[in-house]
Amino acid sequence: MAASRRRFGRVRRLPSGRYQARYRGPDGVDRPAPSTFATKTDAERWLARIEIEIHDDHWRDPDLGRVDFAEYAEAWIRERPGLRPNTVQVYQYVLACHLQPFFGNRAVAAIREAHVRRWRRQLLDSGASTASVAKAYRLMKAIMNTAVDDGIVRRNPCRVRGAGQDRSPERPVLTSARLSPWRRRCRRSIGRWCSWRRSAVFAGMSWRRCDVAMSTPVAARFGWNGR
């Protein structure tokens, strides 16, 4: 069936009864809508949105977003200026182990916020450490930031609050109760190394200062002067 004439784009009814919309983009390429429509009104509304995007300079070439994430991410790593070899190896490892299994065959333009949230949850549920997941999220966010700059996506789908922060557990503080046995073992070891009598070790040796006699073999070997 012939397409109906419009100020922007064209709409035609297919033999199946559904409607197809087509338009000519700013690059001169004639493109169809990604899917057909149940009614003519739906097709015309879609064309109206595309016309507004072109008028407001928000239109994005849909062909750019069809590139697979794995292909785009690998090119992103190769094209980063000044990356150290160790950094490149880390990025490639994170990409292969944490990003490609979930996003590898997905088109960059098709990645949504829900996909990112689900991917992060699956990583944590699989036993990956919080630090590893945060590192993978930061890499994913950096790649998608470039996709925004390249005009592939309109905004970065990595919008999970705090997901890129690496919160390492606080290191335990060594209390005096736990330190005392270690001090005693240290005193006994130094006494054996320096051939001191037990009474001299525990009576004259303090934790803050250890006066080692220069005449002992250990002191002479290591140059200790008791200061």
PDB file of C-alpha atoms in Angstrom:
ATOM      1  CA  MET A   1       0.000   0.000   0.000  1.00  0.00           C
ATOM      2  CA  ALA A   2       1.308   3.487  -0.839  1.00  0.00           C
ATOM      3  CA  ALA A   3       2.697   5.524   2.006  1.00  0.00           C
ATOM      4  CA  SER A   4       0.622   8.501   3.171  1.00  0.00           C
ATOM      5  CA  ARG A   5       2.157  11.909   2.526  1.00  0.00           C
ATOM      6  CA  ARG A   6       3.364  13.816   5.578  1.00  0.00           C
ATOM      7  CA  ARG A   7       5.447  16.903   6.302  1.00  0.00           C
ATOM      8  CA  PHE A   8       8.039  14.606   7.927  1.00  0.00           C
ATOM      9  CA  GLY A   9       8.442  10.907   7.275  1.00  0.00           C
ATOM     10  CA  ARG A  10       6.094   8.381   5.738  1.00  0.00           C
ATOM     11  CA  VAL A  11       3.613   5.843   7.081  1.00  0.00           C
ATOM     12  CA  ARG A  12       2.326   2.861   5.134  1.00  0.00           C
ATOM     13  CA  ARG A  13       0.136  -0.066   5.942  1.00  0.00           C
ATOM     14  CA  LEU A  14       1.670  -3.496   5.519  1.00  0.00           C
ATOM     15  CA  PRO A  15      -0.130  -6.583   4.182  1.00  0.00           C
ATOM     16  CA  SER A  16      -0.227  -7.877   7.763  1.00  0.00           C
ATOM     17  CA  GLY A  17      -2.403  -4.923   8.761  1.00  0.00           C
ATOM     18  CA  ARG A  18       0.306  -3.236  10.859  1.00  0.00           C
ATOM     19  CA  TYR A  19       1.904   0.113  10.015  1.00  0.00           C
ATOM     20  CA  GLN A  20       5.480   0.976   9.155  1.00  0.00           C
ATOM     21  CA  ALA A  21       7.074   4.394   9.650  1.00  0.00           C
ATOM     22  CA  ARG A  22      10.114   5.670   7.755  1.00  0.00           C
ATOM     23  CA  TYR A  23      12.040   8.932   7.787  1.00  0.00           C
ATOM     24  CA  ARG A  24      15.152  10.506   6.298  1.00  0.00           C
ATOM     25  CA  GLY A  25      17.715  11.348   8.967  1.00  0.00           C
ATOM     26  CA  PRO A  26      20.065  14.337   9.117  1.00  0.00           C
ATOM     27  CA  ASP A  27      22.746  12.145   7.509  1.00  0.00           C
ATOM     28  CA  GLY A  28      20.535  11.623   4.452  1.00  0.00           C
ATOM     29  CA  VAL A  29      19.896   7.928   5.161  1.00  0.00           C
ATOM     30  CA  ASP A  30      16.313   6.693   4.878  1.00  0.00           C
ATOM     31  CA  ARG A  31      15.511   4.629   7.972  1.00  0.00           C
ATOM     32  CA  PRO A  32      12.521   2.580   9.115  1.00  0.00           C
ATOM     33  CA  ALA A  33      11.281   2.497  12.683  1.00  0.00           C
ATOM     34  CA  PRO A  34      12.802  -0.373  14.692  1.00  0.00           C
ATOM     35  CA  SER A  35       9.390  -2.056  14.841  1.00  0.00           C
ATOM     36  CA  THR A  36       5.973  -1.811  13.248  1.00  0.00           C
ATOM     37  CA  PHE A  37       2.905  -0.279  14.884  1.00  0.00           C
ATOM     38  CA  ALA A  38      -0.586  -1.558  15.537  1.00  0.00           C
ATOM     39  CA  THR A  39      -2.244   1.686  14.425  1.00  0.00           C
ATOM     40  CA  LYS A  40      -1.460   4.535  12.073  1.00  0.00           C
ATOM     41  CA  THR A  41      -1.712   6.991  14.971  1.00  0.00           C
ATOM     42  CA  ASP A  42       1.049   5.162  16.870  1.00  0.00           C
ATOM     43  CA  ALA A  43       3.311   5.348  13.818  1.00  0.00           C
ATOM     44  CA  GLU A  44       2.653   9.070  13.397  1.00  0.00           C
ATOM     45  CA  ARG A  45       3.400   9.739  17.069  1.00  0.00           C
ATOM     46  CA  TRP A  46       6.720   7.953  16.731  1.00  0.00           C
ATOM     47  CA  LEU A  47       7.626  10.069  13.707  1.00  0.00           C
ATOM     48  CA  ALA A  48       6.666  13.208  15.626  1.00  0.00           C
ATOM     49  CA  ARG A  49       9.119  12.290  18.400  1.00  0.00           C
ATOM     50  CA  ILE A  50      11.901  11.681  15.874  1.00  0.00           C
ATOM     51  CA  GLU A  51      11.195  15.046  14.237  1.00  0.00           C
ATOM     52  CA  ILE A  52      11.478  16.815  17.597  1.00  0.00           C
ATOM     53  CA  GLU A  53      14.787  15.054  18.336  1.00  0.00           C
ATOM     54  CA  ILE A  54      16.215  16.184  15.006  1.00  0.00           C
ATOM     55  CA  HIS A  55      14.947  19.750  15.527  1.00  0.00           C
ATOM     56  CA  ASP A  56      16.445  19.942  19.061  1.00  0.00           C
ATOM     57  CA  ASP A  57      19.715  18.311  17.936  1.00  0.00           C
ATOM     58  CA  HIS A  58      19.087  15.290  20.175  1.00  0.00           C
ATOM     59  CA  TRP A  59      18.904  12.762  17.386  1.00  0.00           C
ATOM     60  CA  ARG A  60      21.348   9.853  17.578  1.00  0.00           C
ATOM     61  CA  ASP A  61      22.352   7.568  14.760  1.00  0.00           C
ATOM     62  CA  PRO A  62      20.688   4.239  15.691  1.00  0.00           C
ATOM     63  CA  ASP A  63      23.297   2.284  13.723  1.00  0.00           C
ATOM     64  CA  LEU A  64      26.039   3.378  16.137  1.00  0.00           C
ATOM     65  CA  GLY A  65      24.288   1.814  19.105  1.00  0.00           C
ATOM     66  CA  ARG A  66      24.018  -1.582  17.482  1.00  0.00           C
ATOM     67  CA  VAL A  67      27.673  -2.374  18.157  1.00  0.00           C
ATOM     68  CA  ASP A  68      28.149  -5.149  20.712  1.00  0.00           C
ATOM     69  CA  PHE A  69      29.312  -4.064  24.140  1.00  0.00           C
ATOM     70  CA  ALA A  70      32.283  -6.456  24.043  1.00  0.00           C
ATOM     71  CA  GLU A  71      33.532  -4.968  20.777  1.00  0.00           C
ATOM     72  CA  TYR A  72      33.038  -1.410  21.991  1.00  0.00           C
ATOM     73  CA  ALA A  73      34.708  -2.073  25.357  1.00  0.00           C
ATOM     74  CA  GLU A  74      37.764  -3.712  23.783  1.00  0.00           C
ATOM     75  CA  ALA A  75      38.160  -0.721  21.454  1.00  0.00           C
ATOM     76  CA  TRP A  76      37.737   1.586  24.468  1.00  0.00           C
ATOM     77  CA  ILE A  77      40.717  -0.044  26.216  1.00  0.00           C
ATOM     78  CA  ARG A  78      42.890   0.078  23.084  1.00  0.00           C
ATOM     79  CA  GLU A  79      42.128   3.746  22.491  1.00  0.00           C
ATOM     80  CA  ARG A  80      42.836   4.995  26.018  1.00  0.00           C
ATOM     81  CA  PRO A  81      45.921   7.263  25.836  1.00  0.00           C
ATOM     82  CA  GLY A  82      48.719   6.755  28.319  1.00  0.00           C
ATOM     83  CA  LEU A  83      47.472   3.599  30.014  1.00  0.00           C
ATOM     84  CA  ARG A  84      50.219   1.615  31.713  1.00  0.00           C
ATOM     85  CA  PRO A  85      50.631  -2.026  30.683  1.00  0.00           C
ATOM     86  CA  ASN A  86      49.553  -3.203  34.136  1.00  0.00           C
ATOM     87  CA  THR A  87      46.402  -1.074  33.933  1.00  0.00           C
ATOM     88  CA  VAL A  88      45.586  -2.507  30.509  1.00  0.00           C
ATOM     89  CA  GLN A  89      45.938  -6.032  31.897  1.00  0.00           C
ATOM     90  CA  VAL A  90      43.637  -5.207  34.825  1.00  0.00           C
ATOM     91  CA  TYR A  91      41.003  -3.715  32.508  1.00  0.00           C
ATOM     92  CA  GLN A  92      41.150  -6.706  30.177  1.00  0.00           C
ATOM     93  CA  TYR A  93      40.810  -9.108  33.108  1.00  0.00           C
ATOM     94  CA  VAL A  94      37.824  -7.240  34.582  1.00  0.00           C
ATOM     95  CA  LEU A  95      36.209  -7.033  31.149  1.00  0.00           C
ATOM     96  CA  ALA A  96      36.628 -10.748  30.442  1.00  0.00           C
ATOM     97  CA  CYS A  97      35.628 -12.017  33.905  1.00  0.00           C
ATOM     98  CA  HIS A  98      32.941  -9.585  35.063  1.00  0.00           C
ATOM     99  CA  LEU A  99      31.519  -7.594  32.134  1.00  0.00           C
ATOM    100  CA  GLN A 100      31.520  -9.714  28.997  1.00  0.00           C
ATOM    101  CA  PRO A 101      29.595 -12.697  30.462  1.00  0.00           C
ATOM    102  CA  PHE A 102      26.591 -10.416  31.033  1.00  0.00           C
ATOM    103  CA  PHE A 103      26.897  -7.558  28.515  1.00  0.00           C
ATOM    104  CA  GLY A 104      29.124  -9.071  25.815  1.00  0.00           C
ATOM    105  CA  ASN A 105      26.536  -9.677  23.063  1.00  0.00           C
ATOM    106  CA  ARG A 106      24.182  -6.883  24.090  1.00  0.00           C
ATOM    107  CA  ALA A 107      24.070  -3.755  21.928  1.00  0.00           C
ATOM    108  CA  VAL A 108      25.505  -0.719  23.706  1.00  0.00           C
ATOM    109  CA  ALA A 109      22.391   1.357  23.020  1.00  0.00           C
ATOM    110  CA  ALA A 110      20.190  -1.395  24.477  1.00  0.00           C
ATOM    111  CA  ILE A 111      21.821  -1.355  27.946  1.00  0.00           C
ATOM    112  CA  ARG A 112      19.450   0.072  30.541  1.00  0.00           C
ATOM    113  CA  GLU A 113      19.716   0.934  34.225  1.00  0.00           C
ATOM    114  CA  ALA A 114      17.822  -2.219  35.150  1.00  0.00           C
ATOM    115  CA  HIS A 115      20.417  -4.328  33.323  1.00  0.00           C
ATOM    116  CA  VAL A 116      23.240  -2.692  35.296  1.00  0.00           C
ATOM    117  CA  ARG A 117      21.475  -3.254  38.610  1.00  0.00           C
ATOM    118  CA  ARG A 118      20.772  -6.907  37.763  1.00  0.00           C
ATOM    119  CA  TRP A 119      24.370  -7.486  36.629  1.00  0.00           C
ATOM    120  CA  ARG A 120      25.795  -6.032  39.838  1.00  0.00           C
ATOM    121  CA  ARG A 121      23.428  -8.095  41.984  1.00  0.00           C
ATOM    122  CA  GLN A 122      24.379 -11.278  40.164  1.00  0.00           C
ATOM    123  CA  LEU A 123      28.090 -10.578  40.708  1.00  0.00           C
ATOM    124  CA  LEU A 124      27.594 -10.105  44.437  1.00  0.00           C
ATOM    125  CA  ASP A 125      25.385 -13.199  44.698  1.00  0.00           C
ATOM    126  CA  SER A 126      27.998 -15.267  42.868  1.00  0.00           C
ATOM    127  CA  GLY A 127      30.521 -14.595  45.644  1.00  0.00           C
ATOM    128  CA  ALA A 128      32.572 -11.819  44.061  1.00  0.00           C
ATOM    129  CA  SER A 129      34.105  -9.507  46.636  1.00  0.00           C
ATOM    130  CA  THR A 130      32.746  -6.020  47.150  1.00  0.00           C
ATOM    131  CA  ALA A 131      36.067  -4.561  45.998  1.00  0.00           C
ATOM    132  CA  SER A 132      36.016  -6.568  42.754  1.00  0.00           C
ATOM    133  CA  VAL A 133      32.419  -5.574  42.008  1.00  0.00           C
ATOM    134  CA  ALA A 134      33.199  -1.908  42.685  1.00  0.00           C
ATOM    135  CA  LYS A 135      36.180  -2.064  40.332  1.00  0.00           C
ATOM    136  CA  ALA A 136      34.076  -3.671  37.595  1.00  0.00           C
ATOM    137  CA  TYR A 137      31.343  -1.073  38.081  1.00  0.00           C
ATOM    138  CA  ARG A 138      33.828   1.807  37.755  1.00  0.00           C
ATOM    139  CA  LEU A 139      35.136   0.357  34.491  1.00  0.00           C
ATOM    140  CA  MET A 140      31.596  -0.141  33.177  1.00  0.00           C
ATOM    141  CA  LYS A 141      30.683   3.438  34.077  1.00  0.00           C
ATOM    142  CA  ALA A 142      33.783   4.837  32.373  1.00  0.00           C
ATOM    143  CA  ILE A 143      33.032   2.910  29.177  1.00  0.00           C
ATOM    144  CA  MET A 144      29.424   4.077  29.116  1.00  0.00           C
ATOM    145  CA  ASN A 145      30.507   7.685  29.765  1.00  0.00           C
ATOM    146  CA  THR A 146      32.448   7.484  26.514  1.00  0.00           C
ATOM    147  CA  ALA A 147      29.371   6.017  24.809  1.00  0.00           C
ATOM    148  CA  VAL A 148      27.482   9.146  25.880  1.00  0.00           C
ATOM    149  CA  ASP A 149      30.237  11.344  24.437  1.00  0.00           C
ATOM    150  CA  ASP A 150      30.155   9.331  21.197  1.00  0.00           C
ATOM    151  CA  GLY A 151      26.421   9.906  20.849  1.00  0.00           C
ATOM    152  CA  ILE A 152      25.559   6.209  21.180  1.00  0.00           C
ATOM    153  CA  VAL A 153      23.422   6.600  24.309  1.00  0.00           C
ATOM    154  CA  ARG A 154      21.752   9.661  25.758  1.00  0.00           C
ATOM    155  CA  ARG A 155      22.754   9.082  29.355  1.00  0.00           C
ATOM    156  CA  ASN A 156      24.900   6.660  31.308  1.00  0.00           C
ATOM    157  CA  PRO A 157      22.865   3.700  32.619  1.00  0.00           C
ATOM    158  CA  CYS A 158      25.339   3.180  35.501  1.00  0.00           C
ATOM    159  CA  ARG A 159      23.386   5.082  38.127  1.00  0.00           C
ATOM    160  CA  VAL A 160      23.561   2.818  41.197  1.00  0.00           C
ATOM    161  CA  ARG A 161      24.357   5.077  44.136  1.00  0.00           C
ATOM    162  CA  GLY A 162      27.638   4.146  45.858  1.00  0.00           C
ATOM    163  CA  ALA A 163      28.269   1.124  43.629  1.00  0.00           C
ATOM    164  CA  GLY A 164      31.720   2.340  42.601  1.00  0.00           C
ATOM    165  CA  GLN A 165      32.969   2.939  46.142  1.00  0.00           C
ATOM    166  CA  ASP A 166      35.388   0.374  47.501  1.00  0.00           C
ATOM    167  CA  ARG A 167      34.656   0.057  51.208  1.00  0.00           C
ATOM    168  CA  SER A 168      37.391  -2.132  52.635  1.00  0.00           C
ATOM    169  CA  PRO A 169      36.685  -3.570  56.093  1.00  0.00           C
ATOM    170  CA  GLU A 170      38.337  -1.737  58.958  1.00  0.00           C
ATOM    171  CA  ARG A 171      41.555  -3.363  60.099  1.00  0.00           C
ATOM    172  CA  PRO A 172      41.422  -4.738  63.634  1.00  0.00           C
ATOM    173  CA  VAL A 173      43.304  -2.856  66.347  1.00  0.00           C
ATOM    174  CA  LEU A 174      45.902  -4.822  68.285  1.00  0.00           C
ATOM    175  CA  THR A 175      45.001  -4.439  71.967  1.00  0.00           C
ATOM    176  CA  SER A 176      47.504  -4.514  74.809  1.00  0.00           C
ATOM    177  CA  ALA A 177      46.032  -7.803  76.037  1.00  0.00           C
ATOM    178  CA  ARG A 178      46.804  -9.439  72.684  1.00  0.00           C
ATOM    179  CA  LEU A 179      50.175  -7.714  72.442  1.00  0.00           C
ATOM    180  CA  SER A 180      51.593  -8.856  75.803  1.00  0.00           C
ATOM    181  CA  PRO A 181      52.181 -12.522  74.823  1.00  0.00           C
ATOM    182  CA  TRP A 182      53.906 -11.366  71.653  1.00  0.00           C
ATOM    183  CA  ARG A 183      56.175  -9.067  73.683  1.00  0.00           C
ATOM    184  CA  ARG A 184      57.211 -11.946  75.916  1.00  0.00           C
ATOM    185  CA  ARG A 185      58.033 -14.132  72.914  1.00  0.00           C
ATOM    186  CA  CYS A 186      60.032 -11.272  71.398  1.00  0.00           C
ATOM    187  CA  ARG A 187      62.041 -10.871  74.616  1.00  0.00           C
ATOM    188  CA  ARG A 188      62.793 -14.567  74.818  1.00  0.00           C
ATOM    189  CA  SER A 189      63.918 -14.660  71.166  1.00  0.00           C
ATOM    190  CA  ILE A 190      66.210 -11.662  71.578  1.00  0.00           C
ATOM    191  CA  GLY A 191      67.632 -13.189  74.767  1.00  0.00           C
ATOM    192  CA  ARG A 192      68.501 -16.412  72.948  1.00  0.00           C
ATOM    193  CA  TRP A 193      70.030 -14.570  69.971  1.00  0.00           C
ATOM    194  CA  CYS A 194      72.171 -12.361  72.203  1.00  0.00           C
ATOM    195  CA  SER A 195      73.084 -15.058  74.769  1.00  0.00           C
ATOM    196  CA  TRP A 196      71.556 -13.027  77.603  1.00  0.00           C
ATOM    197  CA  ARG A 197      70.486 -14.503  80.902  1.00  0.00           C
ATOM    198  CA  ARG A 198      66.731 -14.759  81.465  1.00  0.00           C
ATOM    199  CA  SER A 199      66.891 -12.414  84.457  1.00  0.00           C
ATOM    200  CA  ALA A 200      68.694  -9.778  82.400  1.00  0.00           C
ATOM    201  CA  VAL A 201      66.181  -9.961  79.587  1.00  0.00           C
ATOM    202  CA  PHE A 202      63.054  -9.488  81.719  1.00  0.00           C
ATOM    203  CA  ALA A 203      64.612  -7.090  84.213  1.00  0.00           C
ATOM    204  CA  GLY A 204      66.532  -4.724  81.953  1.00  0.00           C
ATOM    205  CA  MET A 205      64.670  -4.860  78.624  1.00  0.00           C
ATOM    206  CA  SER A 206      61.792  -2.473  77.980  1.00  0.00           C
ATOM    207  CA  TRP A 207      59.455  -2.359  74.976  1.00  0.00           C
ATOM    208  CA  ARG A 208      60.348   1.204  74.002  1.00  0.00           C
ATOM    209  CA  ARG A 209      64.127   0.756  74.168  1.00  0.00           C
ATOM    210  CA  CYS A 210      66.315  -2.269  73.851  1.00  0.00           C
ATOM    211  CA  ASP A 211      69.925  -1.670  74.921  1.00  0.00           C
ATOM    212  CA  VAL A 212      71.945  -4.238  73.089  1.00  0.00           C
ATOM    213  CA  ALA A 213      75.557  -4.734  74.140  1.00  0.00           C
ATOM    214  CA  MET A 214      77.947  -4.099  71.287  1.00  0.00           C
ATOM    215  CA  SER A 215      80.063  -7.046  72.404  1.00  0.00           C
ATOM    216  CA  THR A 216      77.390  -9.606  71.500  1.00  0.00           C
ATOM    217  CA  PRO A 217      77.759 -11.371  68.155  1.00  0.00           C
ATOM    218  CA  VAL A 218      74.284 -10.322  66.967  1.00  0.00           C
ATOM    219  CA  ALA A 219      74.834  -6.652  67.805  1.00  0.00           C
ATOM    220  CA  ALA A 220      78.183  -6.596  66.064  1.00  0.00           C
ATOM    221  CA  ARG A 221      76.730  -8.279  62.976  1.00  0.00           C
ATOM    222  CA  PHE A 222      73.822  -5.877  62.552  1.00  0.00           C
ATOM    223  CA  GLY A 223      75.536  -2.741  63.778  1.00  0.00           C
ATOM    224  CA  TRP A 224      73.255  -2.146  66.761  1.00  0.00           C
ATOM    225  CA  ASN A 225      74.496   0.507  69.128  1.00  0.00           C
ATOM    226  CA  GLY A 226      71.646   0.514  71.656  1.00  0.00           C
ATOM    227  CA  ARG A 227      70.240   3.889  70.501  1.00  0.00           C
TER     228      ARG A 227
END
